[in-house]
Short mmCIF file of C-alpha atoms in Angstrom, two decimals:
data_model
loop_
_atom_site.label_atom_id
_atom_site.label_comp_id
_atom_site.label_asym_id
_atom_site.label_seq_id
_atom_site.Cartn_x
_atom_site.Cartn_y
_atom_site.Cartn_z
CA MET A 6 120.91 26.56 137.87
CA VAL A 7 123.44 28.00 135.41
CA GLN A 8 122.19 27.96 131.82
CA VAL A 9 124.80 26.86 129.33
CA VAL A 10 124.82 28.57 125.96
CA ASP A 11 126.83 26.84 123.26
CA ARG A 12 129.26 28.81 121.11
CA ARG A 13 127.05 28.91 117.99
CA ASP A 14 124.02 30.24 119.92
CA PHE A 15 126.22 32.81 121.66
CA LEU A 16 127.57 34.14 118.36
CA LYS A 17 124.07 34.20 116.83
CA GLN A 18 122.67 36.13 119.78
CA SER A 19 125.60 38.57 119.69
CA VAL A 20 125.06 39.31 115.99
CA GLN A 21 121.31 39.86 116.54
CA LEU A 22 121.98 42.15 119.50
CA ALA A 23 124.54 44.18 117.57
CA ALA A 24 122.19 44.48 114.61
CA GLY A 25 119.38 45.55 116.91
CA LEU A 26 121.53 48.20 118.57
CA GLY A 27 122.65 49.40 115.16
CA LEU A 28 119.06 49.80 114.01
CA VAL A 29 118.16 51.68 117.17
CA ALA A 30 121.14 53.98 116.66
CA LEU A 31 120.18 54.58 113.05
CA ALA A 32 116.58 55.22 114.02
CA GLY A 33 117.76 57.71 116.58
CA GLU A 34 120.02 59.50 114.12
CA SER A 35 117.52 59.69 111.29
CA GLY A 36 114.50 59.95 113.54
CA GLY A 37 115.44 63.42 114.73
CA ALA A 38 115.73 64.71 111.19
CA ALA A 39 112.63 62.87 110.02
CA THR A 40 110.47 64.22 112.81
CA LYS A 41 111.49 67.83 112.09
CA LYS A 42 108.79 68.80 109.65
CA PRO A 43 109.46 71.76 107.36
CA LEU A 44 107.62 74.90 108.44
CA PHE A 45 106.00 75.19 105.02
CA LYS A 46 105.07 73.21 101.94
CA LEU A 47 106.12 74.49 98.53
CA SER A 48 104.12 75.20 95.41
CA LEU A 49 105.17 76.85 92.16
CA ALA A 50 103.37 79.93 90.88
CA GLU A 51 103.07 79.82 87.10
CA TRP A 52 104.05 83.49 86.84
CA SER A 53 107.61 82.38 87.69
CA LEU A 54 107.76 81.12 84.09
CA HIS A 55 105.84 83.95 82.42
CA ARG A 56 108.63 84.75 79.96
CA ALA A 57 108.79 81.15 78.77
CA LEU A 58 104.99 80.98 78.54
CA PHE A 59 104.47 84.26 76.70
CA SER A 60 107.23 83.36 74.23
CA LYS A 61 105.61 79.94 73.66
CA HIS A 62 108.72 78.08 74.83
CA LEU A 63 106.43 76.51 77.43
CA ASP A 64 102.75 75.65 77.18
CA ASN A 65 100.29 75.82 80.07
CA LEU A 66 99.51 72.10 79.66
CA GLU A 67 103.17 71.33 80.35
CA PHE A 68 103.33 73.39 83.53
CA PRO A 69 102.58 70.56 86.01
CA LYS A 70 105.26 68.39 84.40
CA THR A 71 107.78 71.25 84.46
CA ALA A 72 107.09 71.91 88.15
CA LYS A 73 107.56 68.24 89.03
CA MET A 74 110.39 67.19 86.73
CA ASP A 75 112.49 70.35 86.60
CA TYR A 76 112.04 71.64 90.15
CA GLY A 77 110.76 68.72 92.23
CA ILE A 78 107.66 70.70 93.25
CA ASN A 79 104.40 68.79 93.60
CA ALA A 80 101.86 71.61 93.77
CA VAL A 81 101.07 74.35 91.25
CA GLU A 82 99.32 77.72 91.06
CA TYR A 83 97.97 78.56 87.61
CA VAL A 84 97.55 82.00 86.03
CA ASN A 85 94.47 82.43 83.84
CA GLN A 86 96.40 84.58 81.33
CA PHE A 87 98.04 81.41 80.00
CA PHE A 88 94.77 79.63 79.19
CA LYS A 89 92.39 82.57 79.06
CA ASP A 90 90.05 81.11 76.43
CA LYS A 91 89.90 77.66 78.04
CA ALA A 92 87.82 78.31 81.19
CA LYS A 93 84.82 76.52 79.68
CA ASP A 94 86.74 74.07 77.48
CA GLN A 95 86.01 70.80 79.26
CA GLN A 96 88.28 68.76 77.01
CA TYR A 97 91.23 71.08 77.66
CA LEU A 98 90.61 71.19 81.40
CA ALA A 99 90.25 67.39 81.53
CA ASP A 100 93.60 67.04 79.77
CA LEU A 101 95.27 69.47 82.20
CA LYS A 102 93.71 67.74 85.19
CA LYS A 103 94.83 64.30 83.99
CA ARG A 104 98.38 65.45 83.37
CA ALA A 105 98.65 66.84 86.89
CA LYS A 106 97.01 63.79 88.47
CA ASP A 107 99.23 61.32 86.58
CA LEU A 108 102.28 63.14 87.92
CA GLY A 109 100.96 63.37 91.47
CA VAL A 110 100.88 67.17 91.23
CA GLU A 111 98.29 69.06 93.27
CA ASN A 112 96.36 71.83 91.52
CA ARG A 113 96.16 74.53 94.20
CA LEU A 114 94.59 77.62 92.69
CA ILE A 115 94.08 79.82 89.64
CA MET A 116 95.16 83.48 89.70
CA ILE A 117 92.58 85.56 87.84
CA ASP A 118 93.31 88.85 86.07
CA ASP A 119 91.60 91.03 83.44
CA GLU A 120 88.02 90.05 84.22
CA GLY A 121 86.87 93.49 85.38
CA ALA A 122 87.02 95.45 88.63
CA LEU A 123 85.15 93.68 91.43
CA GLY A 124 84.78 97.08 93.13
CA ASP A 125 83.73 99.08 90.08
CA PRO A 126 81.56 102.08 91.10
CA ASP A 127 79.26 101.35 88.17
CA GLU A 128 76.76 98.77 89.40
CA ALA A 129 76.36 97.10 86.01
CA LYS A 130 80.14 96.87 85.44
CA ARG A 131 80.66 95.51 88.96
CA THR A 132 78.02 92.86 88.40
CA ARG A 133 79.59 91.96 85.06
CA ALA A 134 83.00 91.64 86.73
CA VAL A 135 81.60 89.36 89.42
CA GLU A 136 79.89 87.19 86.81
CA ASN A 137 83.02 87.11 84.62
CA HIS A 138 84.74 85.26 87.46
CA TYR A 139 82.06 82.54 87.67
CA LYS A 140 83.61 80.47 84.89
CA TRP A 141 86.94 80.47 86.73
CA VAL A 142 85.29 79.29 89.93
CA GLU A 143 83.83 76.40 87.95
CA ALA A 144 87.17 75.69 86.22
CA ALA A 145 88.96 75.71 89.59
CA LYS A 146 86.41 73.26 90.97
CA PHE A 147 86.85 70.96 87.96
CA LEU A 148 90.65 71.01 88.27
CA GLY A 149 90.52 70.19 91.98
CA CYS A 150 91.78 73.57 93.18
CA PHE A 151 90.67 74.97 96.53
CA CYS A 152 90.39 78.62 95.49
CA ILE A 153 90.76 81.37 92.93
CA ARG A 154 92.92 84.45 93.52
CA VAL A 155 91.30 87.74 92.53
CA ASN A 156 92.00 91.48 92.70
CA ALA A 157 90.11 94.02 94.81
CA GLN A 158 90.27 96.80 92.23
CA SER A 159 88.05 99.81 92.78
CA PHE A 160 87.91 103.61 92.29
CA GLY A 161 86.98 106.52 94.54
CA SER A 162 87.68 107.47 98.14
CA TYR A 163 89.29 105.13 100.68
CA ASP A 164 85.96 104.26 102.34
CA GLU A 165 83.99 104.09 99.11
CA GLN A 166 86.46 101.66 97.55
CA MET A 167 86.23 99.53 100.68
CA ARG A 168 82.44 99.37 100.42
CA LEU A 169 82.44 98.62 96.70
CA ALA A 170 85.22 96.00 96.82
CA ALA A 171 83.54 94.24 99.74
CA ASP A 172 80.26 94.14 97.83
CA GLY A 173 81.80 92.56 94.73
CA LEU A 174 83.88 90.12 96.76
CA ARG A 175 80.91 89.07 98.88
CA ARG A 176 78.80 88.32 95.84
CA LEU A 177 81.59 86.34 94.20
CA THR A 178 82.37 84.47 97.42
CA GLU A 179 78.73 83.47 97.78
CA PHE A 180 78.89 81.95 94.30
CA GLY A 181 82.21 80.28 95.13
CA ALA A 182 80.71 78.81 98.28
CA GLN A 183 78.16 76.94 96.16
CA HIS A 184 81.12 75.12 94.61
CA LYS A 185 83.20 74.96 97.82
CA ILE A 186 85.79 77.26 96.22
CA ALA A 187 87.38 80.02 98.28
CA VAL A 188 88.02 83.52 96.95
CA ILE A 189 91.31 85.05 98.05
CA VAL A 190 92.61 88.55 97.40
CA GLU A 191 96.23 89.44 96.66
CA ASN A 192 97.85 92.76 97.40
CA HIS A 193 98.17 93.79 93.78
CA GLY A 194 98.51 97.56 93.56
CA GLY A 195 96.42 100.56 94.57
CA LEU A 196 94.61 100.34 97.87
CA SER A 197 94.80 96.53 97.77
CA SER A 198 98.51 96.97 98.61
CA ASN A 199 97.55 98.78 101.81
CA GLY A 200 97.41 95.92 104.32
CA GLN A 201 95.14 97.80 106.69
CA TRP A 202 92.63 98.59 103.94
CA LEU A 203 92.60 95.06 102.51
CA SER A 204 92.19 93.49 105.95
CA ALA A 205 89.24 95.81 106.60
CA VAL A 206 87.68 94.76 103.28
CA ILE A 207 87.94 91.06 104.21
CA LYS A 208 86.39 91.78 107.60
CA LYS A 209 83.56 93.62 105.86
CA VAL A 210 82.93 90.67 103.54
CA ASN A 211 82.76 88.50 106.67
CA HIS A 212 82.69 85.09 104.97
CA PRO A 213 84.86 82.09 105.94
CA LEU A 214 85.67 81.42 102.27
CA CYS A 215 86.97 84.93 101.59
CA GLY A 216 90.57 85.57 102.58
CA THR A 217 93.92 86.95 101.49
CA LEU A 218 96.98 85.89 99.55
CA PRO A 219 99.82 88.00 100.98
CA ASP A 220 102.53 88.61 98.37
CA PHE A 221 105.97 89.60 99.66
CA GLY A 222 106.61 92.05 96.84
CA ASN A 223 103.42 93.78 95.65
CA PHE A 224 103.24 96.87 97.85
CA GLY A 225 103.27 99.73 95.35
CA LEU A 226 100.30 101.96 96.12
CA GLY A 227 100.20 103.49 92.65
CA THR A 228 101.08 106.93 94.01
CA GLY A 229 104.83 106.58 93.85
CA GLN A 230 104.74 105.37 97.44
CA GLU A 231 105.34 101.91 98.82
CA TYR A 232 103.51 100.35 101.76
CA ASP A 233 105.73 98.69 104.35
CA ARG A 234 105.84 95.06 103.18
CA TYR A 235 106.41 93.54 106.62
CA LYS A 236 103.56 95.51 108.15
CA GLY A 237 101.33 94.66 105.20
CA VAL A 238 101.96 90.92 105.34
CA GLN A 239 101.47 90.92 109.11
CA GLU A 240 98.12 92.68 108.68
CA MET A 241 96.97 90.21 106.02
CA MET A 242 98.17 87.00 107.67
CA PRO A 243 95.10 86.49 109.94
CA PHE A 244 93.05 86.01 106.76
CA ALA A 245 95.68 84.20 104.65
CA LYS A 246 94.69 81.02 102.84
CA ALA A 247 97.84 81.03 100.67
CA VAL A 248 101.11 82.99 100.62
CA SER A 249 103.17 84.16 97.64
CA ALA A 250 106.95 84.11 98.21
CA LYS A 251 107.85 86.78 95.65
CA SER A 252 111.50 87.22 94.65
CA HIS A 253 113.40 89.45 92.25
CA ASP A 254 117.14 89.60 92.90
CA PHE A 255 119.72 87.80 95.05
CA ASP A 256 123.08 88.78 96.51
CA ASP A 257 126.24 86.65 96.60
CA GLN A 258 125.05 84.93 99.80
CA GLY A 259 121.76 83.88 98.16
CA ASN A 260 119.63 86.40 100.06
CA GLU A 261 116.79 88.24 98.33
CA THR A 262 117.81 91.89 98.03
CA HIS A 263 114.32 93.42 98.36
CA THR A 264 112.84 91.24 101.10
CA ASP A 265 114.42 90.00 104.32
CA TYR A 266 113.18 86.43 103.99
CA ARG A 267 114.07 85.52 107.56
CA ARG A 268 111.98 88.38 108.91
CA MET A 269 109.15 87.70 106.46
CA LEU A 270 108.95 83.94 107.00
CA LYS A 271 108.98 84.49 110.75
CA ILE A 272 105.96 86.78 110.38
CA VAL A 273 104.21 84.07 108.35
CA ALA A 274 105.10 81.26 110.78
CA ASP A 275 104.25 83.33 113.87
CA ALA A 276 100.75 83.81 112.43
CA GLY A 277 100.32 80.04 112.68
CA TYR A 278 100.49 79.51 108.93
CA HIS A 279 102.24 76.30 107.86
CA SER A 280 100.61 75.56 104.53
CA PHE A 281 101.95 76.29 101.03
CA LEU A 282 104.38 79.02 100.05
CA GLY A 283 104.04 79.72 96.35
CA ILE A 284 107.45 80.36 94.79
CA GLU A 285 107.01 83.35 92.47
CA TYR A 286 110.22 84.53 90.85
CA GLU A 287 109.68 87.80 88.97
CA GLY A 288 113.23 89.03 88.36
CA ASP A 289 115.04 89.50 85.09
CA LYS A 290 118.72 89.33 86.06
CA MET A 291 118.61 85.54 86.43
CA SER A 292 117.02 83.02 84.11
CA GLU A 293 113.61 81.87 85.28
CA PRO A 294 114.89 78.37 86.20
CA ASP A 295 117.80 79.83 88.19
CA GLY A 296 115.48 82.31 89.93
CA ILE A 297 113.05 79.57 90.93
CA ARG A 298 115.86 77.42 92.31
CA ALA A 299 117.43 80.35 94.16
CA THR A 300 114.09 81.18 95.78
CA ARG A 301 113.53 77.58 96.83
CA LYS A 302 117.04 77.30 98.25
CA LEU A 303 116.56 80.49 100.25
CA ILE A 304 113.20 79.36 101.66
CA GLU A 305 114.59 75.99 102.68
CA ARG A 306 117.64 77.54 104.33
CA VAL A 307 115.64 80.14 106.26
CA GLN A 308 112.95 77.76 107.48
CA ASP A 309 115.65 75.43 108.80
CA GLU A 310 117.03 78.35 110.80
CA LEU A 311 113.68 79.40 112.27
#
């Protein structure tokens, strides 16, 4: 039997069909882009704004808002130098935590400097350095961070520094583990900028909560020599729990003039790392805001190409 469809039903069905096909087409067009996840997430390292912070044009409490509102970045990496006397100030930390939470900004980590050498040859000084970091572990825990970044500073021969740094790091990591806070080491001058040495130190510590924070730019060995940055990052990546995308200067095409970002980000991605890249602009030829934006633009362009 032939089914008769009147004119009004026919038109109604045609409109619905066309709308349905249009939605499918739109889903197909946007679906491809939507399903292509970025290789990395982005965070903002507070050191990118160190000139503004040291000059008091920006306050540490305003950093989460600045990251979110000025740069559209929803995760931050603090530097203890900008709230050095506040590690045990619960009221201050509660204020900072609330500001970040209200904005939907994730507190990722605190970078710790000037608390003593974790590999000091003097046993008492090494112990003091380890214990000086305890308050920052506790502050990081309170703020909701996952780790603190430390330095593996030591003195002596290659092997002796390895032994001493591993000892201090192990003791600090064991304290961090009580608070579920990781301890990560940045290449930050001296032997810590030797990727082979630092990787060996982390292996010697042999703790799942002790890892590295490879920085694209900190490879000065303190002897007038520079360690190969690509080799160094590749050596540190197996232990990386965060990565610092350091930048200084850019050419007319928007490429960083010291680091081949395509080569470097491929090393990072090939290591299976797809977590946060901390934007850390450290140049002085651009303003800090322009440097941050140039670094972000470069990262986004390169990861789309990879």
